[in-house]
XYZ file of C-alpha atoms in Angstrom:
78
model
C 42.033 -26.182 33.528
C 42.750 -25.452 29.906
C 41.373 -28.949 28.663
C 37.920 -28.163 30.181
C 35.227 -26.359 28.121
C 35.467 -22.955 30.227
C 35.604 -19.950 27.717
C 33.509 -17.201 28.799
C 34.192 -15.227 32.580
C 31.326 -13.641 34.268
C 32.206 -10.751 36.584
C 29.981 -10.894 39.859
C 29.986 -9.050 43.062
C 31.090 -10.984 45.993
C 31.231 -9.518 49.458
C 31.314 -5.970 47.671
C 34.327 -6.882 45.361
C 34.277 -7.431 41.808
C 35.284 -11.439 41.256
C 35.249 -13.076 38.104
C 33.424 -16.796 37.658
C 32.867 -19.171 35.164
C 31.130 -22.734 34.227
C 32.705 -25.506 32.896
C 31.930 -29.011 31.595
C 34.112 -31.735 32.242
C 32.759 -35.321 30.017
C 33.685 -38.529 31.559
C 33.909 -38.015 35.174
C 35.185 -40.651 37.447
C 34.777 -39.112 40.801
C 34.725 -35.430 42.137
C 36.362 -35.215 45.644
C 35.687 -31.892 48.446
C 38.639 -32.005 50.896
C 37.212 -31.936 54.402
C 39.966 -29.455 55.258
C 41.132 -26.122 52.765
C 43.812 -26.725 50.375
C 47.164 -24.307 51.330
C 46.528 -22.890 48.777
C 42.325 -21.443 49.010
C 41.867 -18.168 49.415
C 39.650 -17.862 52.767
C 38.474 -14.349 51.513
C 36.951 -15.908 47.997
C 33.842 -18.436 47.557
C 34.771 -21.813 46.817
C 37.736 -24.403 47.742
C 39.812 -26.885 46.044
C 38.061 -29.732 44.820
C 39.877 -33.025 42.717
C 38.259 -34.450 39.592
C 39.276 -37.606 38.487
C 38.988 -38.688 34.757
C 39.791 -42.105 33.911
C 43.645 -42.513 35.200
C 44.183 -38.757 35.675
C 43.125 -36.445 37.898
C 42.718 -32.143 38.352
C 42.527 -30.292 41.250
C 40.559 -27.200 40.342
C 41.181 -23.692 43.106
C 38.498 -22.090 44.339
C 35.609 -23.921 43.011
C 31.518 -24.442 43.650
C 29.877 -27.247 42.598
C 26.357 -25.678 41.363
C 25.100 -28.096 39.515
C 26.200 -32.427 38.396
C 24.272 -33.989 35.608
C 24.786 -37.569 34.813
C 24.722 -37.186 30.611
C 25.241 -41.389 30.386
C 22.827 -42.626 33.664
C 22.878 -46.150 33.943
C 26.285 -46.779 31.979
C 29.023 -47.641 34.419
């Protein structure tokens, strides 16, 4: 997670418990996977699951994550 741009944590209520959240931008996205089934490792009692990003030949599996909001910053390059 440390190469993505993800600097500033937002603390929010979820369920009555404090949880902290933040946004980040990820440039030069190949694919974004959603597991039909939770990682091991999700947390059933916070938002979010484990999703994959791919980026060129690598790829990041980010815990506990939302997808709010995909912009295409290129549309119509390939």
């Amino acid at each position: 997670m440390s190469e993505f741009d993800a600097n500033v944590w937002e603390t929010v209520e979820h369920e009555g418990d404090p949880i902290q959240r933040r946004a980040i931008t990820i440039d030069e996205i190949v694919a974004i996977s959603v597991p039909e089934e939770p990682a091991d490792d999700d947390d059933p009692d916070l938002p979010g699951q484990t999703i994959q990003v791919r980026t060129g030949g690598d790829e990041t599996f980010i815990p506990q994550a939302e997808i709010v909001e995909v912009q295409d910053t290129s549309p119509g390059e390939i």
